[in-house]
mmCIF file of C-alpha atoms in Angstrom:
data_model
loop_
_atom_site.group_PDB
_atom_site.id
_atom_site.type_symbol
_atom_site.label_atom_id
_atom_site.label_comp_id
_atom_site.label_asym_id
_atom_site.label_seq_id
_atom_site.Cartn_x
_atom_site.Cartn_y
_atom_site.Cartn_z
ATOM 1 C CA MET A 1 -4.615 1.654 -50.707
ATOM 2 C CA SER A 2 -4.996 -1.496 -52.789
ATOM 3 C CA LYS A 3 -5.513 -4.713 -50.841
ATOM 4 C CA ASN A 4 -2.768 -6.404 -52.822
ATOM 5 C CA ARG A 5 -0.254 -3.600 -52.609
ATOM 6 C CA LYS A 6 2.245 -3.778 -49.777
ATOM 7 C CA PRO A 7 2.144 -0.594 -47.677
ATOM 8 C CA ALA A 8 5.075 1.795 -48.036
ATOM 9 C CA PRO A 9 5.677 3.185 -44.527
ATOM 10 C CA ALA A 10 7.847 6.040 -45.823
ATOM 11 C CA ARG A 11 4.836 7.426 -47.699
ATOM 12 C CA MET A 12 2.356 6.971 -44.846
ATOM 13 C CA THR A 13 1.362 9.325 -42.061
ATOM 14 C CA ASP A 14 1.473 8.091 -38.476
ATOM 15 C CA ALA A 15 -2.329 7.865 -38.505
ATOM 16 C CA GLN A 16 -2.223 5.639 -41.599
ATOM 17 C CA LYS A 17 0.452 3.443 -40.037
ATOM 18 C CA ALA A 18 -1.593 3.066 -36.854
ATOM 19 C CA GLU A 19 -4.715 2.175 -38.828
ATOM 20 C CA HIS A 20 -2.795 -0.416 -40.862
ATOM 21 C CA ILE A 21 -1.453 -2.035 -37.684
ATOM 22 C CA ARG A 22 -4.939 -2.003 -36.175
ATOM 23 C CA LYS A 23 -6.427 -3.722 -39.216
ATOM 24 C CA VAL A 24 -3.764 -6.440 -39.337
ATOM 25 C CA VAL A 25 -4.140 -7.160 -35.618
ATOM 26 C CA LEU A 26 -7.939 -7.265 -35.735
ATOM 27 C CA ASP A 27 -7.915 -9.452 -38.857
ATOM 28 C CA ALA A 28 -5.572 -11.848 -37.070
ATOM 29 C CA GLY A 29 -8.017 -11.999 -34.166
ATOM 30 C CA ILE A 30 -10.915 -12.758 -36.491
ATOM 31 C CA ALA A 31 -8.921 -15.538 -38.149
ATOM 32 C CA LEU A 32 -7.934 -16.969 -34.765
ATOM 33 C CA ARG A 33 -11.546 -17.106 -33.610
ATOM 34 C CA ALA A 34 -12.529 -18.768 -36.873
ATOM 35 C CA ARG A 35 -9.978 -21.531 -36.193
ATOM 36 C CA HIS A 36 -10.931 -21.799 -32.517
ATOM 37 C CA PRO A 37 -14.661 -21.074 -32.107
ATOM 38 C CA TRP A 38 -14.477 -21.497 -28.327
ATOM 39 C CA LEU A 39 -12.683 -18.138 -28.166
ATOM 40 C CA ARG A 40 -15.971 -16.475 -29.053
ATOM 41 C CA HIS A 41 -17.298 -17.313 -25.567
ATOM 42 C CA GLN A 42 -15.533 -14.282 -24.145
ATOM 43 C CA ASN A 43 -17.705 -13.849 -21.033
ATOM 44 C CA THR A 44 -17.187 -17.462 -19.996
ATOM 45 C CA ILE A 45 -13.442 -17.183 -20.559
ATOM 46 C CA GLY A 46 -13.290 -14.054 -18.424
ATOM 47 C CA VAL A 47 -15.193 -15.605 -15.528
ATOM 48 C CA THR A 48 -13.059 -18.758 -15.730
ATOM 49 C CA ILE A 49 -9.841 -16.746 -15.570
ATOM 50 C CA LEU A 50 -11.114 -14.768 -12.574
ATOM 51 C CA VAL A 51 -12.319 -17.797 -10.604
ATOM 52 C CA ALA A 52 -9.228 -19.872 -11.375
ATOM 53 C CA SER A 53 -6.930 -17.003 -10.397
ATOM 54 C CA LEU A 54 -8.775 -16.304 -7.141
ATOM 55 C CA LEU A 55 -8.667 -19.988 -6.235
ATOM 56 C CA GLY A 56 -4.983 -20.078 -7.125
ATOM 57 C CA MET A 57 -4.228 -17.132 -4.829
ATOM 58 C CA VAL A 58 -6.273 -18.584 -1.958
ATOM 59 C CA GLY A 59 -4.783 -22.041 -2.472
ATOM 60 C CA SER A 60 -1.222 -20.726 -2.484
ATOM 61 C CA GLY A 61 -1.845 -18.789 0.722
ATOM 62 C CA TRP A 62 -3.510 -21.766 2.398
ATOM 63 C CA LEU A 63 -0.581 -24.044 1.519
ATOM 64 C CA TYR A 64 1.803 -21.537 3.101
ATOM 65 C CA VAL A 65 -0.266 -21.189 6.283
ATOM 66 C CA GLU A 66 -0.434 -24.990 6.573
ATOM 67 C CA GLY A 67 3.342 -25.217 6.221
ATOM 68 C CA VAL A 68 3.234 -27.116 2.928
ATOM 69 C CA ILE A 69 5.170 -24.509 0.914
ATOM 70 C CA PRO A 70 7.718 -21.883 2.068
ATOM 71 C CA TRP A 71 7.192 -18.139 1.744
ATOM 72 C CA TRP A 72 9.515 -17.887 -1.244
ATOM 73 C CA VAL A 73 7.206 -20.203 -3.197
ATOM 74 C CA CYS A 74 3.945 -18.648 -1.989
ATOM 75 C CA VAL A 75 4.897 -15.079 -2.915
ATOM 76 C CA PRO A 76 5.764 -15.558 -6.624
ATOM 77 C CA VAL A 77 2.996 -18.103 -7.243
ATOM 78 C CA THR A 78 0.389 -15.764 -5.759
ATOM 79 C CA ALA A 79 1.815 -12.817 -7.711
ATOM 80 C CA ILE A 80 1.473 -14.722 -10.996
ATOM 81 C CA PHE A 81 -2.198 -15.472 -10.323
ATOM 82 C CA ALA A 82 -2.720 -11.814 -9.389
ATOM 83 C CA SER A 83 -1.159 -10.746 -12.698
ATOM 84 C CA PHE A 84 -3.896 -12.621 -14.570
ATOM 85 C CA ILE A 85 -6.488 -10.684 -12.578
ATOM 86 C CA HIS A 86 -4.805 -7.389 -13.396
ATOM 87 C CA GLU A 87 -4.991 -8.075 -17.121
ATOM 88 C CA LEU A 88 -8.602 -9.150 -16.693
ATOM 89 C CA GLU A 89 -9.401 -5.895 -14.864
ATOM 90 C CA HIS A 90 -7.868 -3.954 -17.722
ATOM 91 C CA ASP A 91 -10.125 -5.763 -20.203
ATOM 92 C CA LEU A 92 -13.141 -5.200 -17.946
ATOM 93 C CA ILE A 93 -12.406 -1.476 -17.909
ATOM 94 C CA HIS A 94 -12.760 -1.586 -21.687
ATOM 95 C CA HIS A 95 -16.078 -3.495 -21.310
ATOM 96 C CA MET A 96 -14.745 -6.624 -23.032
ATOM 97 C CA TYR A 97 -16.838 -8.854 -20.757
ATOM 98 C CA PHE A 98 -20.551 -8.523 -19.936
ATOM 99 C CA ARG A 99 -21.001 -5.287 -21.849
ATOM 100 C CA ASP A 100 -24.774 -5.822 -21.703
ATOM 101 C CA ARG A 101 -24.761 -6.732 -17.979
ATOM 102 C CA PRO A 102 -23.024 -3.911 -16.077
ATOM 103 C CA TRP A 103 -23.683 -5.552 -12.698
ATOM 104 C CA ALA A 104 -21.618 -8.597 -13.724
ATOM 105 C CA ASN A 105 -18.829 -6.405 -15.056
ATOM 106 C CA ASN A 106 -18.792 -4.384 -11.826
ATOM 107 C CA LEU A 107 -18.844 -7.522 -9.664
ATOM 108 C CA MET A 108 -15.796 -8.865 -11.470
ATOM 109 C CA LEU A 109 -14.044 -5.519 -11.019
ATOM 110 C CA LEU A 110 -14.798 -5.558 -7.292
ATOM 111 C CA LEU A 111 -13.528 -9.115 -6.833
ATOM 112 C CA GLY A 112 -10.395 -8.205 -8.772
ATOM 113 C CA TRP A 113 -9.808 -5.198 -6.527
ATOM 114 C CA LEU A 114 -10.185 -7.332 -3.400
ATOM 115 C CA ALA A 115 -7.504 -9.638 -4.814
ATOM 116 C CA ARG A 116 -5.118 -6.714 -5.473
ATOM 117 C CA ALA A 117 -5.900 -4.023 -2.931
ATOM 118 C CA SER A 118 -2.653 -2.149 -3.585
ATOM 119 C CA THR A 119 -4.206 -0.712 -6.754
ATOM 120 C CA VAL A 120 -6.392 2.308 -7.335
ATOM 121 C CA SER A 121 -10.114 1.553 -7.339
ATOM 122 C CA PRO A 122 -11.021 0.072 -10.734
ATOM 123 C CA PHE A 123 -14.167 2.210 -10.722
ATOM 124 C CA VAL A 124 -11.967 5.305 -10.547
ATOM 125 C CA ARG A 125 -9.358 3.830 -12.838
ATOM 126 C CA ARG A 126 -11.867 3.314 -15.654
ATOM 127 C CA ASN A 127 -12.012 7.036 -16.463
ATOM 128 C CA LEU A 128 -8.287 7.441 -15.855
ATOM 129 C CA HIS A 129 -7.477 4.655 -18.269
ATOM 130 C CA LEU A 130 -9.824 5.744 -21.031
ATOM 131 C CA HIS A 131 -8.306 9.227 -20.717
ATOM 132 C CA HIS A 132 -4.855 7.625 -20.914
ATOM 133 C CA HIS A 133 -5.664 6.208 -24.338
ATOM 134 C CA LYS A 134 -6.666 9.618 -25.660
ATOM 135 C CA PHE A 135 -3.841 11.618 -24.098
ATOM 136 C CA SER A 136 -1.122 9.051 -23.433
ATOM 137 C CA GLY A 137 2.208 10.656 -22.635
ATOM 138 C CA THR A 138 0.862 14.156 -22.031
ATOM 139 C CA LYS A 139 0.720 16.135 -18.786
ATOM 140 C CA SER A 140 -2.883 15.123 -18.135
ATOM 141 C CA ASP A 141 -2.130 11.376 -18.388
ATOM 142 C CA LEU A 142 -2.636 10.901 -14.653
ATOM 143 C CA GLU A 143 -2.640 7.101 -14.819
ATOM 144 C CA GLU A 144 0.891 6.835 -16.183
ATOM 145 C CA ARG A 145 2.173 9.769 -14.154
ATOM 146 C CA GLY A 146 0.925 7.951 -11.078
ATOM 147 C CA ILE A 147 3.230 4.993 -11.739
ATOM 148 C CA THR A 148 6.322 7.221 -12.243
ATOM 149 C CA ASN A 149 6.291 7.554 -16.037
ATOM 150 C CA GLY A 150 8.357 10.626 -16.958
ATOM 151 C CA VAL A 151 10.352 10.785 -13.694
ATOM 152 C CA ARG A 152 14.149 10.665 -13.778
ATOM 153 C CA TRP A 153 15.546 7.360 -12.575
ATOM 154 C CA GLY A 154 17.079 7.257 -9.123
ATOM 155 C CA LEU A 155 16.384 5.957 -5.630
ATOM 156 C CA ARG A 156 13.164 7.974 -5.360
ATOM 157 C CA ARG A 157 11.662 6.473 -8.516
ATOM 158 C CA LEU A 158 12.816 3.006 -7.468
ATOM 159 C CA LEU A 159 10.932 3.320 -4.165
ATOM 160 C CA MET A 160 7.830 4.721 -5.861
ATOM 161 C CA THR A 161 7.689 2.028 -8.536
ATOM 162 C CA GLY A 162 6.393 -0.687 -6.219
ATOM 163 C CA ASP A 163 4.372 1.397 -3.765
ATOM 164 C CA ASN A 164 1.526 3.572 -5.021
ATOM 165 C CA MET A 165 1.264 5.493 -1.749
ATOM 166 C CA LEU A 166 4.954 6.405 -1.797
ATOM 167 C CA ALA A 167 4.458 7.509 -5.404
ATOM 168 C CA VAL A 168 2.159 10.205 -4.013
ATOM 169 C CA ILE A 169 3.872 10.957 -0.695
ATOM 170 C CA LEU A 170 7.323 11.459 -2.245
ATOM 171 C CA ARG A 171 6.094 13.978 -4.864
ATOM 172 C CA PRO A 172 2.919 15.679 -3.599
ATOM 173 C CA VAL A 173 3.277 18.878 -5.647
ATOM 174 C CA GLU A 174 3.884 16.945 -8.853
ATOM 175 C CA MET A 175 0.863 14.702 -8.318
ATOM 176 C CA ILE A 176 -1.392 17.641 -7.430
ATOM 177 C CA GLY A 177 -0.325 19.277 -10.687
ATOM 178 C CA ALA A 178 -0.971 16.088 -12.662
ATOM 179 C CA THR A 179 -4.414 15.745 -11.067
ATOM 180 C CA ARG A 180 -5.300 19.326 -11.933
ATOM 181 C CA ALA A 181 -4.143 18.795 -15.522
ATOM 182 C CA TYR A 182 -6.285 15.660 -15.755
ATOM 183 C CA ILE A 183 -9.379 17.421 -14.398
ATOM 184 C CA LYS A 184 -8.874 20.381 -16.718
ATOM 185 C CA ALA A 185 -8.552 18.031 -19.704
ATOM 186 C CA GLN A 186 -11.904 16.476 -18.737
ATOM 187 C CA GLN A 187 -13.486 19.882 -19.352
ATOM 188 C CA PRO A 188 -15.775 19.979 -16.304
ATOM 189 C CA ALA A 189 -18.970 21.930 -16.874
ATOM 190 C CA SER A 190 -18.602 23.969 -13.686
ATOM 191 C CA LYS A 191 -16.358 24.636 -10.724
ATOM 192 C CA ALA A 192 -18.567 22.356 -8.652
ATOM 193 C CA GLU A 193 -18.033 19.550 -11.152
ATOM 194 C CA ALA A 194 -14.270 20.121 -11.063
ATOM 195 C CA LEU A 195 -14.301 19.941 -7.257
ATOM 196 C CA ARG A 196 -16.313 16.724 -7.394
ATOM 197 C CA MET A 197 -13.741 15.208 -9.752
ATOM 198 C CA GLY A 198 -11.000 16.294 -7.367
ATOM 199 C CA ARG A 199 -12.725 14.523 -4.479
ATOM 200 C CA VAL A 200 -13.034 11.359 -6.574
ATOM 201 C CA GLN A 201 -9.275 11.347 -7.181
ATOM 202 C CA ALA A 202 -8.546 12.072 -3.504
ATOM 203 C CA ARG A 203 -10.565 8.974 -2.582
ATOM 204 C CA ALA A 204 -9.165 6.805 -5.381
ATOM 205 C CA TYR A 205 -7.931 4.136 -2.941
ATOM 206 C CA TRP A 206 -10.839 4.316 -0.499
ATOM 207 C CA PRO A 207 -11.597 2.113 1.303
ATOM 208 C CA ILE A 208 -9.852 -1.106 0.267
ATOM 209 C CA GLY A 209 -6.573 0.409 -0.842
ATOM 210 C CA ASN A 210 -6.245 2.659 2.204
ATOM 211 C CA LEU A 211 -6.801 -0.278 4.562
ATOM 212 C CA TYR A 212 -4.243 -2.310 2.636
ATOM 213 C CA TYR A 213 -1.537 0.356 2.847
ATOM 214 C CA LEU A 214 -2.267 0.963 6.542
ATOM 215 C CA ALA A 215 -1.655 -2.737 7.235
ATOM 216 C CA PHE A 216 1.309 -3.043 4.872
ATOM 217 C CA HIS A 217 3.169 0.039 6.109
ATOM 218 C CA SER A 218 2.434 -0.883 9.732
ATOM 219 C CA TRP A 219 3.947 -4.317 9.106
ATOM 220 C CA VAL A 220 7.072 -2.803 7.562
ATOM 221 C CA VAL A 221 7.518 -0.147 10.257
ATOM 222 C CA LEU A 222 6.983 -2.575 13.160
ATOM 223 C CA HIS A 223 9.550 -5.001 11.760
ATOM 224 C CA ALA A 224 11.988 -2.137 11.193
ATOM 225 C CA VAL A 225 11.564 -0.973 14.802
ATOM 226 C CA GLN A 226 11.961 -4.513 16.182
ATOM 227 C CA TRP A 227 15.140 -4.932 14.147
ATOM 228 C CA ALA A 228 16.664 -1.534 14.923
ATOM 229 C CA ALA A 229 15.817 -1.245 18.626
ATOM 230 C CA PRO A 230 18.354 -3.830 19.916
ATOM 231 C CA LEU A 231 21.063 -2.408 17.664
ATOM 232 C CA LEU A 232 20.462 1.025 19.184
ATOM 233 C CA GLY A 233 20.337 -0.349 22.722
ATOM 234 C CA VAL A 234 16.677 0.492 23.149
ATOM 235 C CA ASP A 235 14.495 -1.844 25.159
ATOM 236 C CA ILE A 236 10.858 -1.511 24.099
ATOM 237 C CA ASP A 237 8.174 -2.754 26.463
ATOM 238 C CA TRP A 238 5.781 -4.171 23.894
ATOM 239 C CA PRO A 239 2.169 -4.837 24.970
ATOM 240 C CA GLN A 240 1.120 -8.442 25.473
ATOM 241 C CA TRP A 241 -0.957 -8.493 22.294
ATOM 242 C CA MET A 242 1.944 -7.470 20.071
ATOM 243 C CA PRO A 243 3.154 -11.041 19.266
ATOM 244 C CA GLN A 244 -0.315 -12.028 18.075
ATOM 245 C CA LEU A 245 -0.567 -8.868 15.990
ATOM 246 C CA MET A 246 2.813 -9.460 14.398
ATOM 247 C CA ALA A 247 1.979 -13.091 13.676
ATOM 248 C CA GLY A 248 -1.167 -11.997 11.868
ATOM 249 C CA LEU A 249 0.674 -9.273 9.968
ATOM 250 C CA ASP A 250 3.384 -11.763 8.968
ATOM 251 C CA ILE A 251 0.773 -14.018 7.402
ATOM 252 C CA PHE A 252 -0.816 -11.020 5.698
ATOM 253 C CA GLY A 253 2.608 -9.973 4.439
ATOM 254 C CA VAL A 254 3.465 -13.306 2.847
ATOM 255 C CA VAL A 255 0.118 -14.357 1.401
ATOM 256 C CA TYR A 256 -1.021 -10.901 0.255
ATOM 257 C CA ALA A 257 1.268 -7.870 0.645
ATOM 258 C CA LEU A 258 4.532 -9.239 -0.763
ATOM 259 C CA PRO A 259 2.779 -10.717 -3.834
ATOM 260 C CA CYS A 260 1.147 -7.308 -4.383
ATOM 261 C CA LEU A 261 4.508 -5.572 -4.014
ATOM 262 C CA LEU A 262 6.261 -7.959 -6.408
ATOM 263 C CA ARG A 263 3.543 -7.779 -9.053
ATOM 264 C CA THR A 264 3.187 -4.010 -8.764
ATOM 265 C CA PHE A 265 6.920 -3.338 -9.008
ATOM 266 C CA CYS A 266 7.334 -5.542 -12.090
ATOM 267 C CA LEU A 267 4.281 -4.114 -13.840
ATOM 268 C CA HIS A 268 5.058 -0.484 -13.078
ATOM 269 C CA PHE A 269 8.738 -0.830 -13.958
ATOM 270 C CA ILE A 270 7.861 -2.196 -17.379
ATOM 271 C CA SER A 271 4.769 -0.066 -18.035
ATOM 272 C CA SER A 272 6.366 3.224 -17.021
ATOM 273 C CA ASN A 273 9.360 2.575 -19.284
ATOM 274 C CA MET A 274 7.512 1.268 -22.334
ATOM 275 C CA HIS A 275 5.206 4.310 -22.401
ATOM 276 C CA TYR A 276 6.672 7.617 -23.539
ATOM 277 C CA TYR A 277 6.041 10.940 -21.844
ATOM 278 C CA GLY A 278 6.433 14.644 -22.307
ATOM 279 C CA ASP A 279 7.299 15.215 -25.964
ATOM 280 C CA VAL A 280 4.692 13.139 -27.765
ATOM 281 C CA GLU A 281 1.832 14.272 -29.960
ATOM 282 C CA ALA A 282 -1.569 13.829 -28.342
ATOM 283 C CA ARG A 283 -3.530 10.934 -29.874
ATOM 284 C CA ASN A 284 -0.535 9.813 -31.974
ATOM 285 C CA VAL A 285 -0.484 6.092 -31.180
ATOM 286 C CA MET A 286 2.848 5.642 -32.976
ATOM 287 C CA GLN A 287 4.495 7.750 -30.264
ATOM 288 C CA GLN A 288 2.679 6.412 -27.222
ATOM 289 C CA CYS A 289 4.692 3.308 -26.435
ATOM 290 C CA GLN A 290 7.274 0.798 -27.569
ATOM 291 C CA VAL A 291 7.585 -2.982 -27.401
ATOM 292 C CA LEU A 292 9.885 -3.783 -24.473
ATOM 293 C CA ASN A 293 10.789 -7.475 -24.535
ATOM 294 C CA PRO A 294 14.517 -8.173 -24.085
ATOM 295 C CA TRP A 295 15.430 -11.553 -22.608
ATOM 296 C CA TRP A 296 16.690 -10.033 -19.348
ATOM 297 C CA LEU A 297 13.249 -8.626 -18.531
ATOM 298 C CA TRP A 298 11.610 -12.057 -18.551
ATOM 299 C CA PRO A 299 11.729 -12.400 -14.741
ATOM 300 C CA MET A 300 9.617 -9.222 -14.535
ATOM 301 C CA GLN A 301 7.407 -10.123 -17.494
ATOM 302 C CA LEU A 302 6.491 -13.313 -15.645
ATOM 303 C CA PHE A 303 4.662 -11.277 -13.004
ATOM 304 C CA CYS A 304 2.746 -8.988 -15.384
ATOM 305 C CA PHE A 305 1.674 -11.403 -18.141
ATOM 306 C CA ASN A 306 4.370 -10.363 -20.621
ATOM 307 C CA PHE A 307 3.108 -6.793 -20.462
ATOM 308 C CA GLY A 308 6.131 -5.200 -22.110
ATOM 309 C CA SER A 309 5.755 -7.398 -25.170
ATOM 310 C CA THR A 310 1.991 -7.191 -25.646
ATOM 311 C CA HIS A 311 0.637 -3.954 -24.188
ATOM 312 C CA ALA A 312 1.708 -1.802 -27.138
ATOM 313 C CA ILE A 313 -0.520 -4.005 -29.314
ATOM 314 C CA HIS A 314 -3.465 -2.923 -27.157
ATOM 315 C CA HIS A 315 -2.877 0.744 -27.985
ATOM 316 C CA PHE A 316 -3.485 -0.055 -31.649
ATOM 317 C CA ALA A 317 -6.280 -2.630 -31.246
ATOM 318 C CA VAL A 318 -8.031 -1.703 -28.010
ATOM 319 C CA LYS A 319 -10.803 -4.304 -27.969
ATOM 320 C CA GLU A 320 -8.695 -7.479 -28.144
ATOM 321 C CA PRO A 321 -8.527 -9.378 -24.805
ATOM 322 C CA PHE A 322 -5.131 -9.877 -23.230
ATOM 323 C CA TYR A 323 -4.908 -13.588 -24.063
ATOM 324 C CA ILE A 324 -5.649 -12.891 -27.746
ATOM 325 C CA ARG A 325 -2.930 -10.222 -27.792
ATOM 326 C CA GLN A 326 -0.453 -12.742 -26.437
ATOM 327 C CA TRP A 327 -1.578 -15.457 -28.859
ATOM 328 C CA ASN A 328 -1.176 -13.203 -31.910
ATOM 329 C CA ALA A 329 1.862 -11.284 -30.671
ATOM 330 C CA GLY A 330 4.092 -12.628 -33.454
ATOM 331 C CA ILE A 331 1.786 -11.289 -36.173
ATOM 332 C CA ALA A 332 1.367 -7.973 -34.381
ATOM 333 C CA HIS A 333 5.084 -7.507 -33.830
ATOM 334 C CA GLN A 334 5.867 -8.124 -37.465
ATOM 335 C CA VAL A 335 3.536 -5.417 -38.750
ATOM 336 C CA MET A 336 4.551 -3.051 -35.947
ATOM 337 C CA ARG A 337 8.203 -3.404 -36.951
ATOM 338 C CA GLU A 338 7.307 -2.790 -40.579
ATOM 339 C CA MET A 339 5.471 0.409 -39.650
ATOM 340 C CA GLY A 340 8.300 1.701 -37.458
ATOM 341 C CA VAL A 341 7.104 1.072 -33.912
ATOM 342 C CA ARG A 342 10.129 1.040 -31.625
ATOM 343 C CA PHE A 343 11.395 -2.155 -30.063
ATOM 344 C CA ASN A 344 13.635 -2.191 -26.972
ATOM 345 C CA ASP A 345 14.495 1.494 -26.920
ATOM 346 C CA PHE A 346 16.603 1.313 -23.758
ATOM 347 C CA GLY A 347 17.504 4.983 -24.052
ATOM 348 C CA THR A 348 14.146 5.716 -22.440
ATOM 349 C CA PHE A 349 15.730 4.828 -19.071
ATOM 350 C CA VAL A 350 18.132 7.773 -19.273
ATOM 351 C CA ARG A 351 15.771 10.148 -21.113
ATOM 352 C CA ALA A 352 13.124 9.993 -18.355
ATOM 353 C CA ASN A 353 10.848 8.269 -20.887
ATOM 354 C CA ARG A 354 10.992 11.047 -23.456
ATOM 355 C CA PHE A 355 10.201 9.943 -27.011
ATOM 356 C CA HIS A 356 12.804 11.978 -28.826
ATOM 357 C CA HIS A 357 16.464 11.098 -28.562
ATOM 358 C CA HIS A 358 17.861 14.625 -28.352
ATOM 359 C CA PRO A 359 18.969 15.622 -24.806
ATOM 360 C CA ALA A 360 17.089 18.239 -22.864
ATOM 361 C CA PRO A 361 18.732 21.683 -22.627
ATOM 362 C CA ALA A 362 21.243 22.026 -19.802
ATOM 363 C CA GLY A 363 19.523 22.884 -16.558
ATOM 364 C CA ALA A 364 16.055 22.191 -17.928
ATOM 365 C CA ALA A 365 13.699 20.764 -15.336
ATOM 366 C CA MET A 366 11.667 17.651 -16.057
ATOM 367 C CA PRO A 367 8.219 17.320 -14.512
#
């Protein structure tokens, strides 16, 4: 195709469209770095974002504990700082920082996991996410299946969207099937290798995530029991140490658990609905996701760094850091529109995230 000739999308294959989008986005990144040379110091930028975000989370929690700010300020402020760390983790998984120093990359991943213990281990997620890029929207896309992509909307999906443990507990058979599909797609060399991969997935939250959910669910259940017992006329003889335990769990809930819940729900709601599932062509980037950025989603976008607007760009140009994607979003969106990438396809909410608009046959089951 001539450099001076404007592409004609109607005459292009999906692969050609995706490559054109990729080139435009990457060229925009090169031009941006030429105008702002400091952007070339990618490692320094990554470390700065991590340190500033960790300090922001700790500072917000400290101000709450000291009585300077109320809980309803601490929770969203902490969640916003945690959203920066999530985007940073995603870039680290793609080796965008310290590619030549794995120990530094791994240290940043560990610190990011400590800041957001409700997530799967980033060391397990790395393989899941790289697989997601190859097979996004297919049955073996365990990462997206894990956050409810492809599930019909209802109370069950609503509960699972913000709680990764409930996303497993409320559909064990489905998640076992998705895990098996993922392992099979990895083409293990032997049965022993397949079993090892299964054990890795079974321990995906160990130990930090499991400890987090033990504390979080205990906090929720204890408060539910304390609230319901008087209404039911039940007098519980709590042990003497219970008030101290509840006081500690209350602090944990405000400075850590509720920010995790808020950030997770917003991210998973947007991510699971901007990615398509079930009737897409493997490796066809044009069918993997849409741009989801209506004005009414801004409250959620605030807690996941505008994920719905910028994540689709990442599927076309994988190696651009999250802040570059946001900076050049206008350029990316223009070329994506020209090539036919969907914007704000709200029908995905009623199609259980299917790409095609035709309804499923009557009585057909959706995985």
